Amino acid sequence: MEERFIRQTVLPQVGTSGQEKIEKAVVTVIGAGGLGCPVLTYLVEAGVQQIRIIDCDVVGLSNLNRQFLHTTQDINKPKVQSAAEKLQQLNPQVRLELIDQRLTVENMAELIGAPDVVVDCLDSIAVRLLVGEYCLRYDIPLVEGGIKGFYGWVTTINRKTPCLACLGYHAEMEETEIPVLGTTAGVIGSLQANECLKLILGAGTPLTGRMLHYDGLSGSIDEIALQINPNCPVHSKLC
Amino acid sequence: MLEVRLFATLREGREKVYFLEAEKYKVPADILDELKIPHEEVAITLINGRHSKLDTSLKDGDLVAIFPPVGGG
């Protein structure tokens, strides 16, 4: 067993077979920003070797309070390229597929593909909903997370659990220039990466049917049970 | 009794959890008015974990969860 991973392979939940699962897993991470940076970092450091990164943005100065894979020298560089340069240094074995395109209904199948897990790190609720519908249609586990200010949430979605549309999220909720502290993105992105690794390993209890809510101001974490909405436009169509 | 749980920025200047007399609050909108939460600040309302509208009827024992939009990445 490679020394690089020895501190996790000694865990009973990982071991040699778990590490093989991690290394063979195929993950698509959508967004290489505030959430994407911790998600990508921890997946690569854990040994995930096949990661597709989708992000059509370039690095901007206002990203640098939280998006730690990007530096001042990366301003105006495509985020997928900037992130890939650092991730390759973290683990040179990683095979990254970089997609510098905007996700649309038309290109979703081509861009997301058929990975083992999708981790959604987008800042657009409208596109999150499209991703959610795609993942439910093709039965791909989806790890969702959202942040604002000192607060964030994480939930894991599959066909048998509530999706964002079930909860009442809709495209008109779109917000721009969402205020956020870098640490909030770090906490929620780390939790998303943890969920993704749990799904790959088949370890623990996934955050399915429940939402973990992080409150950085009070320093507390809550959980709320979720139910499928029988009138959900996505579930009623696909499941 | 109703258990009302507020999330994210809706907690600021308020409590995280309220226990309210069920008889006084017929629908979630009544709770928002009591807690002085502008309706436009609310994105998601769940009753017992299931999506609801602000005019969905409440009953004794319900758990009401109220979220503002939190969709940044």
JSON list of C-alpha atoms in Angstrom, two decimals, chain A residues 34-35 122-123 128 146-148 151 153 166-167 173 178 213 215 218 220 222-223 225-229, chain B residues 5 7-9 11-12 16 43-51 63 65 67-73:
[
{"chain": "A", "resi": 34, "resn": "GLY", "atom": "CA", "xyz": [-15.71, 28.16, -3.20]},
{"chain": "A", "resi": 35, "resn": "LEU", "atom": "CA", "xyz": [-17.09, 24.65, -2.69]},
{"chain": "A", "resi": 122, "resn": "LEU", "atom": "CA", "xyz": [-22.45, 25.45, -8.42]},
{"chain": "A", "resi": 123, "resn": "ASP", "atom": "CA", "xyz": [-23.62, 28.89, -7.41]},
{"chain": "A", "resi": 128, "resn": "ARG", "atom": "CA", "xyz": [-28.43, 22.95, -9.79]},
{"chain": "A", "resi": 146, "resn": "GLY", "atom": "CA", "xyz": [-25.03, 25.47, -0.65]},
{"chain": "A", "resi": 147, "resn": "ILE", "atom": "CA", "xyz": [-23.55, 28.41, 1.22]},
{"chain": "A", "resi": 148, "resn": "LYS", "atom": "CA", "xyz": [-24.38, 31.96, 2.16]},
{"chain": "A", "resi": 151, "resn": "TYR", "atom": "CA", "xyz": [-24.32, 29.33, 6.85]},
{"chain": "A", "resi": 153, "resn": "TRP", "atom": "CA", "xyz": [-26.07, 22.95, 4.07]},
{"chain": "A", "resi": 166, "resn": "CYS", "atom": "CA", "xyz": [-38.99, 18.43, -3.84]},
{"chain": "A", "resi": 167, "resn": "LEU", "atom": "CA", "xyz": [-38.03, 21.01, -1.23]},
{"chain": "A", "resi": 173, "resn": "MET", "atom": "CA", "xyz": [-34.54, 31.95, -6.50]},
{"chain": "A", "resi": 178, "resn": "ILE", "atom": "CA", "xyz": [-23.78, 35.91, -2.76]},
{"chain": "A", "resi": 213, "resn": "HIS", "atom": "CA", "xyz": [-27.22, 22.69, 8.30]},
{"chain": "A", "resi": 215, "resn": "ASP", "atom": "CA", "xyz": [-24.31, 27.69, 11.45]},
{"chain": "A", "resi": 218, "resn": "SER", "atom": "CA", "xyz": [-23.38, 30.11, 16.66]},
{"chain": "A", "resi": 220, "resn": "SER", "atom": "CA", "xyz": [-23.57, 24.62, 15.67]},
{"chain": "A", "resi": 222, "resn": "ASP", "atom": "CA", "xyz": [-28.45, 20.95, 12.94]},
{"chain": "A", "resi": 223, "resn": "GLU", "atom": "CA", "xyz": [-30.14, 18.29, 10.93]},
{"chain": "A", "resi": 225, "resn": "ALA", "atom": "CA", "xyz": [-35.37, 15.24, 8.03]},
{"chain": "A", "resi": 226, "resn": "LEU", "atom": "CA", "xyz": [-36.67, 15.66, 4.47]},
{"chain": "A", "resi": 227, "resn": "GLN", "atom": "CA", "xyz": [-39.50, 13.97, 2.62]},
{"chain": "A", "resi": 228, "resn": "ILE", "atom": "CA", "xyz": [-40.17, 13.50, -1.08]},
{"chain": "A", "resi": 229, "resn": "ASN", "atom": "CA", "xyz": [-42.85, 15.88, -2.32]},
{"chain": "B", "resi": 5, "resn": "ARG", "atom": "CA", "xyz": [-37.00, 25.93, 13.38]},
{"chain": "B", "resi": 7, "resn": "PHE", "atom": "CA", "xyz": [-32.28, 28.39, 9.47]},
{"chain": "B", "resi": 8, "resn": "ALA", "atom": "CA", "xyz": [-29.39, 30.50, 8.16]},
{"chain": "B", "resi": 9, "resn": "THR", "atom": "CA", "xyz": [-29.88, 34.27, 8.19]},
{"chain": "B", "resi": 11, "resn": "ARG", "atom": "CA", "xyz": [-31.84, 33.22, 12.88]},
{"chain": "B", "resi": 12, "resn": "GLU", "atom": "CA", "xyz": [-30.10, 36.56, 13.09]},
{"chain": "B", "resi": 16, "resn": "LYS", "atom": "CA", "xyz": [-33.18, 29.13, 16.32]},
{"chain": "B", "resi": 43, "resn": "ALA", "atom": "CA", "xyz": [-37.38, 30.52, 0.12]},
{"chain": "B", "resi": 44, "resn": "ILE", "atom": "CA", "xyz": [-38.30, 27.13, 1.56]},
{"chain": "B", "resi": 45, "resn": "THR", "atom": "CA", "xyz": [-40.95, 26.12, 4.07]},
{"chain": "B", "resi": 46, "resn": "LEU", "atom": "CA", "xyz": [-41.15, 22.51, 5.18]},
{"chain": "B", "resi": 47, "resn": "ILE", "atom": "CA", "xyz": [-43.83, 20.98, 7.38]},
{"chain": "B", "resi": 48, "resn": "ASN", "atom": "CA", "xyz": [-42.55, 17.72, 8.89]},
{"chain": "B", "resi": 49, "resn": "GLY", "atom": "CA", "xyz": [-39.82, 17.70, 6.23]},
{"chain": "B", "resi": 50, "resn": "ARG", "atom": "CA", "xyz": [-42.18, 18.08, 3.30]},
{"chain": "B", "resi": 51, "resn": "HIS", "atom": "CA", "xyz": [-42.45, 21.14, 1.04]},
{"chain": "B", "resi": 63, "resn": "LEU", "atom": "CA", "xyz": [-42.46, 20.71, 12.87]},
{"chain": "B", "resi": 65, "resn": "ALA", "atom": "CA", "xyz": [-38.67, 24.51, 9.10]},
{"chain": "B", "resi": 67, "resn": "PHE", "atom": "CA", "xyz": [-35.14, 28.66, 5.15]},
{"chain": "B", "resi": 68, "resn": "PRO", "atom": "CA", "xyz": [-34.00, 31.74, 3.23]},
{"chain": "B", "resi": 69, "resn": "PRO", "atom": "CA", "xyz": [-32.32, 31.12, -0.13]},
{"chain": "B", "resi": 70, "resn": "VAL", "atom": "CA", "xyz": [-28.87, 29.55, 0.47]},
{"chain": "B", "resi": 71, "resn": "GLY", "atom": "CA", "xyz": [-27.54, 28.51, -2.91]},
{"chain": "B", "resi": 72, "resn": "GLY", "atom": "CA", "xyz": [-24.04, 29.88, -3.19]},
{"chain": "B", "resi": 73, "resn": "GLY", "atom": "CA", "xyz": [-21.11, 27.77, -4.28]}
]
